[in-house]
Short mmCIF file of C-alpha atoms in Angstrom, two decimals:
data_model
loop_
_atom_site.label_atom_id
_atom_site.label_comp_id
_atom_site.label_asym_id
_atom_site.label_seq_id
_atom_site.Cartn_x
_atom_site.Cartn_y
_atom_site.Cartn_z
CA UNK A 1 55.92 -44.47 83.36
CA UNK A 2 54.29 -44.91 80.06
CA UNK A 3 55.20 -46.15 76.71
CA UNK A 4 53.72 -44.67 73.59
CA UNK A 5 53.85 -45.78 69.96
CA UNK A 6 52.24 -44.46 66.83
CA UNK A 7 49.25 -46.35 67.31
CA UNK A 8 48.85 -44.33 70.50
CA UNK A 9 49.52 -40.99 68.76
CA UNK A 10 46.83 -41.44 66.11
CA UNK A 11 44.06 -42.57 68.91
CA UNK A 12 44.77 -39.37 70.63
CA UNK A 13 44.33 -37.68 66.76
CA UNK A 14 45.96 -35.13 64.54
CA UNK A 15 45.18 -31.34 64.91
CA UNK A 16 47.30 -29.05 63.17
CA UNK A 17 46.18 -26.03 64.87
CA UNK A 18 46.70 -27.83 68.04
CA UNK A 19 50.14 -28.10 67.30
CA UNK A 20 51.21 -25.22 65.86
CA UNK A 21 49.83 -23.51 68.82
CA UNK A 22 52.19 -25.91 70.76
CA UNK A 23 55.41 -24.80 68.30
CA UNK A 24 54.25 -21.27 68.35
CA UNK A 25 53.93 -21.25 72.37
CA UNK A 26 57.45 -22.73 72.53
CA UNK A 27 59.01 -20.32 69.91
CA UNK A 28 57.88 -17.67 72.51
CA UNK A 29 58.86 -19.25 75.62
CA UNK A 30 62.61 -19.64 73.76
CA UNK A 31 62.47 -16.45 72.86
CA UNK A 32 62.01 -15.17 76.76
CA UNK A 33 64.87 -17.97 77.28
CA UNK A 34 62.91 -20.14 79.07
CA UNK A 35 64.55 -23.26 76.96
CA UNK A 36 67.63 -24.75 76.61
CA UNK A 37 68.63 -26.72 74.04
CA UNK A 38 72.24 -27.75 73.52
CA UNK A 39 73.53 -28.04 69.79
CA UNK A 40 72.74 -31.60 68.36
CA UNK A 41 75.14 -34.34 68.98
CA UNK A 42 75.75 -36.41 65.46
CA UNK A 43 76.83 -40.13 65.55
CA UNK A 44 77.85 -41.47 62.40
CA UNK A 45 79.54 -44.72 61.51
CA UNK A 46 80.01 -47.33 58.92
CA UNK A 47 77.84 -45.59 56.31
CA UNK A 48 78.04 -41.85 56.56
CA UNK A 49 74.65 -41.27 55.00
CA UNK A 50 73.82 -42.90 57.77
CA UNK A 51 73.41 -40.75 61.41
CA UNK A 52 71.58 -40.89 65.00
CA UNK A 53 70.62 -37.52 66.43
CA UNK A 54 70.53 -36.76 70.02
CA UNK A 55 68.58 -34.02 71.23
CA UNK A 56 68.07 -33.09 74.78
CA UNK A 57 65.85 -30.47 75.28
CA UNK A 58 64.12 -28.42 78.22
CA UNK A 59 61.17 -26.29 77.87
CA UNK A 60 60.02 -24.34 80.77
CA UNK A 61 57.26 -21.95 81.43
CA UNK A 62 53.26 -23.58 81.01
CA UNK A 63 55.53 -26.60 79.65
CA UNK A 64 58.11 -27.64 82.57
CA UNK A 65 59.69 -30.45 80.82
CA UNK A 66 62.48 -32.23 79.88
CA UNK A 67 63.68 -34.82 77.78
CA UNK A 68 65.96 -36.38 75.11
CA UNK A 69 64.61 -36.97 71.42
CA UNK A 70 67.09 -39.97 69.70
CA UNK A 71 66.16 -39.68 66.42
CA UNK A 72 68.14 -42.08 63.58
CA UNK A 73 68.53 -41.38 59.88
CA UNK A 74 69.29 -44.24 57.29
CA UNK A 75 68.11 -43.55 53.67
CA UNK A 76 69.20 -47.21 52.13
CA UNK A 77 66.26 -48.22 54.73
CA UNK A 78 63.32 -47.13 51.80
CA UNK A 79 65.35 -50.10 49.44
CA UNK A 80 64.58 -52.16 52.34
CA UNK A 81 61.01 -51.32 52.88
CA UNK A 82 61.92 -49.94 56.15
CA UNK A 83 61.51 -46.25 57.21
CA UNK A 84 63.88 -43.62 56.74
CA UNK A 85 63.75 -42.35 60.45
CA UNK A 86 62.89 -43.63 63.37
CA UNK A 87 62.39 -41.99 66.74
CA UNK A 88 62.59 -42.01 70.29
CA UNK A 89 61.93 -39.77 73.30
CA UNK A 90 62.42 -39.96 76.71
CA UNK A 91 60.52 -37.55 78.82
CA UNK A 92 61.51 -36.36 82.28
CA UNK A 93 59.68 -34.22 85.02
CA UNK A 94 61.28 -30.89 85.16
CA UNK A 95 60.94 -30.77 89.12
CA UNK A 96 62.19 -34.22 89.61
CA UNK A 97 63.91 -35.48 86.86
CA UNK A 98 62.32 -38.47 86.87
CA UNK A 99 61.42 -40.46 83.76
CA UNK A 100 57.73 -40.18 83.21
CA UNK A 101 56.92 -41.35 79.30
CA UNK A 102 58.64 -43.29 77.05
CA UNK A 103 57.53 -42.61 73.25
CA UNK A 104 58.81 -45.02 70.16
CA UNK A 105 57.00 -42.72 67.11
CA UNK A 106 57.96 -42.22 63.82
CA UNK A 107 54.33 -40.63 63.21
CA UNK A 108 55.58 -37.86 65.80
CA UNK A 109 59.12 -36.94 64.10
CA UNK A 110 56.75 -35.72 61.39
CA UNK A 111 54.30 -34.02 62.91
CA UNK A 112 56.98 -31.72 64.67
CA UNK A 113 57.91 -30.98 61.25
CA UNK A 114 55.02 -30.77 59.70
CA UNK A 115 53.88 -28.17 62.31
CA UNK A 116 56.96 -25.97 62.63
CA UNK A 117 55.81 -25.67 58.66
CA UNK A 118 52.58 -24.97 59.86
CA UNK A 119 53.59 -22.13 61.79
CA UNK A 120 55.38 -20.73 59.31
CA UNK A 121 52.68 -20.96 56.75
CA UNK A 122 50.38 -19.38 58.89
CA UNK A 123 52.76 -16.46 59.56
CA UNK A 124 53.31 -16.21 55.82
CA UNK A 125 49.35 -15.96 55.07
CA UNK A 126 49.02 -13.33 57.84
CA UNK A 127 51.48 -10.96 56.31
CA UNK A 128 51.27 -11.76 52.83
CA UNK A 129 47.86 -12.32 52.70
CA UNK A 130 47.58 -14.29 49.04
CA UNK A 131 44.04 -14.48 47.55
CA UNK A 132 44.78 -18.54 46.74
CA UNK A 133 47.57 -21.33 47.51
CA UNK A 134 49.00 -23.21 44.82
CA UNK A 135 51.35 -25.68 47.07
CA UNK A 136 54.03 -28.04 45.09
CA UNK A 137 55.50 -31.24 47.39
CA UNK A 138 58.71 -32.39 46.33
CA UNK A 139 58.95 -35.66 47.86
CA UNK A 140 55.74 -37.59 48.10
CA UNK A 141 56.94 -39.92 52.06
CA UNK A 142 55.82 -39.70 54.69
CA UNK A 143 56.97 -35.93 55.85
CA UNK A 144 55.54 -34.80 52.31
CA UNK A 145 52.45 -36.53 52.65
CA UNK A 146 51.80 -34.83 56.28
CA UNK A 147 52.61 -32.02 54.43
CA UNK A 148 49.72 -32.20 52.04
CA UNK A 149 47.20 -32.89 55.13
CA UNK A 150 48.65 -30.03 56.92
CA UNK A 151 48.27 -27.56 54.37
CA UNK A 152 45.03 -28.73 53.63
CA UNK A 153 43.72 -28.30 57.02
CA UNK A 154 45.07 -25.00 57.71
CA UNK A 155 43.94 -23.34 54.40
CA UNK A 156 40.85 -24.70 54.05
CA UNK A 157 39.09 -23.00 50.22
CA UNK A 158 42.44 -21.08 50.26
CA UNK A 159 43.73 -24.23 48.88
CA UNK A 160 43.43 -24.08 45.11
CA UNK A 161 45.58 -26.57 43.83
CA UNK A 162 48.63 -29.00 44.95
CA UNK A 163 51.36 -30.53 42.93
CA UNK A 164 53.28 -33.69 43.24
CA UNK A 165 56.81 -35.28 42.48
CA UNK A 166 58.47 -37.64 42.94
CA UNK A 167 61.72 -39.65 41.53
CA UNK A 168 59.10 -42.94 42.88
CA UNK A 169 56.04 -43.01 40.48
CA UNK A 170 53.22 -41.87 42.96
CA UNK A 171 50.40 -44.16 43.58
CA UNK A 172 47.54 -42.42 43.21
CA UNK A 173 45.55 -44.01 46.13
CA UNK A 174 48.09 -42.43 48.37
CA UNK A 175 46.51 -39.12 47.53
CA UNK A 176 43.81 -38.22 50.16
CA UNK A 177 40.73 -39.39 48.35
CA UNK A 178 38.93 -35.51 49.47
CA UNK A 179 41.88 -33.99 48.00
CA UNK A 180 42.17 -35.54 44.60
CA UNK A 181 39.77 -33.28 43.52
CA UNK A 182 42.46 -30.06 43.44
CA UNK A 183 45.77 -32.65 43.53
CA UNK A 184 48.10 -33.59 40.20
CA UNK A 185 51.14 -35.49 40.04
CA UNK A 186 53.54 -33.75 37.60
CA UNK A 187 56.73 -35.14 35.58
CA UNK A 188 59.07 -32.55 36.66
CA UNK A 189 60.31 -31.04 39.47
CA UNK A 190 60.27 -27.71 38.15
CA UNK A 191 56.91 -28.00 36.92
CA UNK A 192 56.03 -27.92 40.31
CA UNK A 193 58.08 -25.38 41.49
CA UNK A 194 57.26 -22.76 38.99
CA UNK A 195 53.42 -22.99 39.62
CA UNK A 196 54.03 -22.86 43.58
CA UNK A 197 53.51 -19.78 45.75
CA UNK A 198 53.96 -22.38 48.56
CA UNK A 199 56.79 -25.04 47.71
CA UNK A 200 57.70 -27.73 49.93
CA UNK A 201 60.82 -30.09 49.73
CA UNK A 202 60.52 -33.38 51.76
CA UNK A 203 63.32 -35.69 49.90
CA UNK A 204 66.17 -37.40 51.03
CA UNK A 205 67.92 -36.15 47.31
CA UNK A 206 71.60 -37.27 47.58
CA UNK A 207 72.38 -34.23 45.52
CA UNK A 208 70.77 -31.19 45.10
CA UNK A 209 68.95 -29.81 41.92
CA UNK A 210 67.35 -26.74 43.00
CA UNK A 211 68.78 -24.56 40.67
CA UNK A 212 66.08 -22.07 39.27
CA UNK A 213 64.66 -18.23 40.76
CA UNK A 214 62.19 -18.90 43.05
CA UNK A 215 58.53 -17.76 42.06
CA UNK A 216 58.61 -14.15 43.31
CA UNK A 217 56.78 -13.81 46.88
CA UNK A 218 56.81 -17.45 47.56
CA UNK A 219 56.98 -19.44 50.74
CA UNK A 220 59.98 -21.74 50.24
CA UNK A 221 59.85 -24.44 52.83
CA UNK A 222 62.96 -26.07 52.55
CA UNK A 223 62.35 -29.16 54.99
CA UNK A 224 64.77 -31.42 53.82
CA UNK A 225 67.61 -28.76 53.93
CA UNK A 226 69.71 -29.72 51.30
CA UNK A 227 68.03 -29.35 48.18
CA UNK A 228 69.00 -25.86 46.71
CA UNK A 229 72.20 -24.90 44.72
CA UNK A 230 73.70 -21.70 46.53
CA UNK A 231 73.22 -19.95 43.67
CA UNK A 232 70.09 -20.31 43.15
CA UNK A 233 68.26 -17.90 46.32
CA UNK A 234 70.80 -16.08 47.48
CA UNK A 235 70.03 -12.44 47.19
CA UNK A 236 67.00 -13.87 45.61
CA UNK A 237 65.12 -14.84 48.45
CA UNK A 238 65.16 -14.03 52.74
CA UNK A 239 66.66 -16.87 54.82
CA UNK A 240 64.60 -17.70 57.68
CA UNK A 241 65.77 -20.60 60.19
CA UNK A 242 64.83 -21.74 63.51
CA UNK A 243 68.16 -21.59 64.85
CA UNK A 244 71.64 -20.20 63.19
CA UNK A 245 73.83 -21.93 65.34
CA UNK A 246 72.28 -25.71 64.59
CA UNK A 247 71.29 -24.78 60.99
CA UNK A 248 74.63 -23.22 59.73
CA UNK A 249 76.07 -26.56 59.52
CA UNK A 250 76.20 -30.52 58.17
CA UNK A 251 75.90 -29.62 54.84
CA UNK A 252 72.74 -27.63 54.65
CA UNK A 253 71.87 -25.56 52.22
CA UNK A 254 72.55 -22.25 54.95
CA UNK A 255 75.99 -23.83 54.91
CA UNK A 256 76.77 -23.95 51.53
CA UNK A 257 75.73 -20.40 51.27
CA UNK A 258 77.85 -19.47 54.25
CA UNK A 259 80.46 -21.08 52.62
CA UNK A 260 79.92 -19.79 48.93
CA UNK A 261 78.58 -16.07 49.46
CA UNK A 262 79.35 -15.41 53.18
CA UNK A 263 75.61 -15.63 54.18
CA UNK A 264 75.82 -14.77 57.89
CA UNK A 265 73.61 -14.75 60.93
CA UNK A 266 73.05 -11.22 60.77
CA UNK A 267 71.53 -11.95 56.92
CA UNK A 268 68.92 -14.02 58.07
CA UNK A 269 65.68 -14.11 60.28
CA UNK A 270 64.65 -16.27 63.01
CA UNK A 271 61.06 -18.24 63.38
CA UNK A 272 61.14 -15.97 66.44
CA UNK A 273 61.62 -12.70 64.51
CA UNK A 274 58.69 -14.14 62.35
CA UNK A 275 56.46 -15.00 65.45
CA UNK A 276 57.39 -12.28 67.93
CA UNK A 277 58.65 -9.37 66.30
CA UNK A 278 56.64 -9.78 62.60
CA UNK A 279 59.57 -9.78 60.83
CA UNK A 280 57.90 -10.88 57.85
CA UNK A 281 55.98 -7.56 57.09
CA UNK A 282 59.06 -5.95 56.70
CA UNK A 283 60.33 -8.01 53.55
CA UNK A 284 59.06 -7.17 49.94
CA UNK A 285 56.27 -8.84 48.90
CA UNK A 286 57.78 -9.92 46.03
CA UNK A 287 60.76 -11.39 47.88
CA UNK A 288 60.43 -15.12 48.57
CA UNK A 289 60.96 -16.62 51.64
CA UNK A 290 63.59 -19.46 52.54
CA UNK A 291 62.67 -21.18 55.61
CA UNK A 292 65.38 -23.47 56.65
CA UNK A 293 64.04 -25.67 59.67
CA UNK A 294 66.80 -27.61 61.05
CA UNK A 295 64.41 -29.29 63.79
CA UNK A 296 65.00 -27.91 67.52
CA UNK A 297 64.41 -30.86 70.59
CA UNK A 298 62.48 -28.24 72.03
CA UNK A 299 59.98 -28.50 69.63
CA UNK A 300 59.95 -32.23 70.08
CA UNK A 301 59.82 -32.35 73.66
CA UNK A 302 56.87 -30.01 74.23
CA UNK A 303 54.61 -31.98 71.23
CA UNK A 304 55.14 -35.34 73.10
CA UNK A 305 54.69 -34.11 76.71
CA UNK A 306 51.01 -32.68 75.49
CA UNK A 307 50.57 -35.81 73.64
CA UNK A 308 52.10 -37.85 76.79
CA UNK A 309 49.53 -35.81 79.37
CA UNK A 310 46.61 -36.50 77.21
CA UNK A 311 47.48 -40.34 77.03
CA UNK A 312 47.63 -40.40 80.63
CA UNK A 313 44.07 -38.30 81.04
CA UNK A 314 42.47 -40.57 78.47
CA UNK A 315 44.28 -44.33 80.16
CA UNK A 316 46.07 -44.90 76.65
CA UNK A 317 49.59 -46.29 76.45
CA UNK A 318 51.08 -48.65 78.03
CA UNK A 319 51.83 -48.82 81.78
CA UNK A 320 55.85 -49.76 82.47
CA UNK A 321 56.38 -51.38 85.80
CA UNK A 322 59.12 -49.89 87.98
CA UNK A 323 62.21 -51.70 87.86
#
């Protein structure tokens, strides 16, 4: 068995197309239902901003794994110069069960995210096929930032121009010094959002502000899920989420429209929809698009099994003796 950290993760390296071939392979896989992944369990107490996430996941096919991603959420932690979320997963063999990797990596929680965006981004650019990205980042941590590097390295020239806020003044010199060349920090939220074809929120916003159109045809990529007043996409722009049944729930901003306007599963589209059955070429071009990611284990799982197989193939991480 091997343990992992962060450290680990960035010696092994960041490719984005790397993993959103990973997300998309496992999108497909699901969609043959060769996964299971049981609804999140949430544990809250004491402070009920506060929650831990488990997540056990299995993802078959090339994959054959298992696992259990215990992911915990505590906003006051920025006050204390702490992160927001920390992770951990526990990988199994499929064929055995036994415990094979043990990961402690904030740096992976947001590269799942970032590349489920990914994925969706590069759907949206296949059917929609926009001469330029203009990409606004609400939310300038570390899933924003990610964001930015993401985008960057799956557009390439396609990326024009990118827009930052934040509630935080932004330090400049946390601005990729290659990209500062095409990036601005604005005062406003909706300065950002209005110049966006490709709008990103990564906050932790304790109430949400959203409350404008969308730009018509944009890529909405609503990654902190709770951002949005009802009011302010529905029958404006198509829902898609990774999941209904773990989505439509805890507050999210599918919830609230449930809950206000009846928004139902039948109303939306699924990542798979987008992936396997190009469900995006069949919605306006001047519709937006609403993608509501509420994170699936499975995703999680097969990301750190390829980055737990590489460690082992290149002797990183370290070695924990049998007990």
């Amino acid at each position: 068995m091997i343990y992992l950290h962060d450290g680990h993760i960035r010696a092994l390296g960041i490719d984005w197309r790397r993993l959103t071939g990973v997300v998309e392979a496992v999108v497909r896989e699901r969609d043959l239902g060769a996964c299971v992944s049981p609804v999140k369990t949430y544990l809250r107490f004491g402070d009920m901003r506060n929650r831990i996430i488990a997540m056990p996941a299995y993802v078959g096919g090339p994959f054959g794994l298992a696992g259990m991603k215990w992911v915990a959420g505590f906003p006051g932690n920025i006050l204390r110069g702490l992160p927001r979320a920390s992770n951990a997963i526990v990988l199994n063999d499929a064929h055995t069960g036994i415990p094979f990797a043990f990961i402690r990596s904030g740096l992976l929680n947001g590269l799942r995210a970032a590349a489920v965006s990914g994925l969706m981004l590069k759907a949206y650019m296949e059917a929609r096929q926009p001469e330029e990205v203009r990409l606004g980042i609400v939310g300038w941590g570390p899933i924003g930032r990610l964001h930015l590097d993401m985008c960057a390295d799956l557009l390439g020239d396609r990326l024009k121009r990118a827009a930052l806020f934040d509630l935080r003044p932004i330090d400049p010199e946390t601005i990729p010094a290659s990209l500062r060349g095409i990036v601005s920090v604005a005062d406003d939220w909706r300065e950002v959002y209005g110049a966006s074809n490709v709008f990103a929120t990564c906050t932790v916003a304790a109430e949400r502000y959203v409350d404008e159109t969308p730009p018509p045809g944009a890529l909405l990529l609503n990654v902190s899920l709770r951002d949005y007043e009802p009011g302010s996409v529905f029958g404006k722009a198509m829902p898609v989420v990774d999941d209904w049944s773990e989505v439509c729930r805890e507050n999210t901003d599918i919830e609230r429209l449930h809950a206000a306007f009846g928004l139902g599963e039948a109303d939306a589209r699924t990542l798979a929809d987008v992936v396997t059955r190009d469900a995006l070429l069949a919605i306006p071009a001047g519709m937006p698009i609403y993608f509501n990611p509420m994170g699936l284990g499975v995703f999680d799982i097969a990301i750190a099994g390829d980055y737990a197989r590489r460690a082992a193939e290149r002797g990183i991480g370290i070695p924990l003796d049998e007990a």
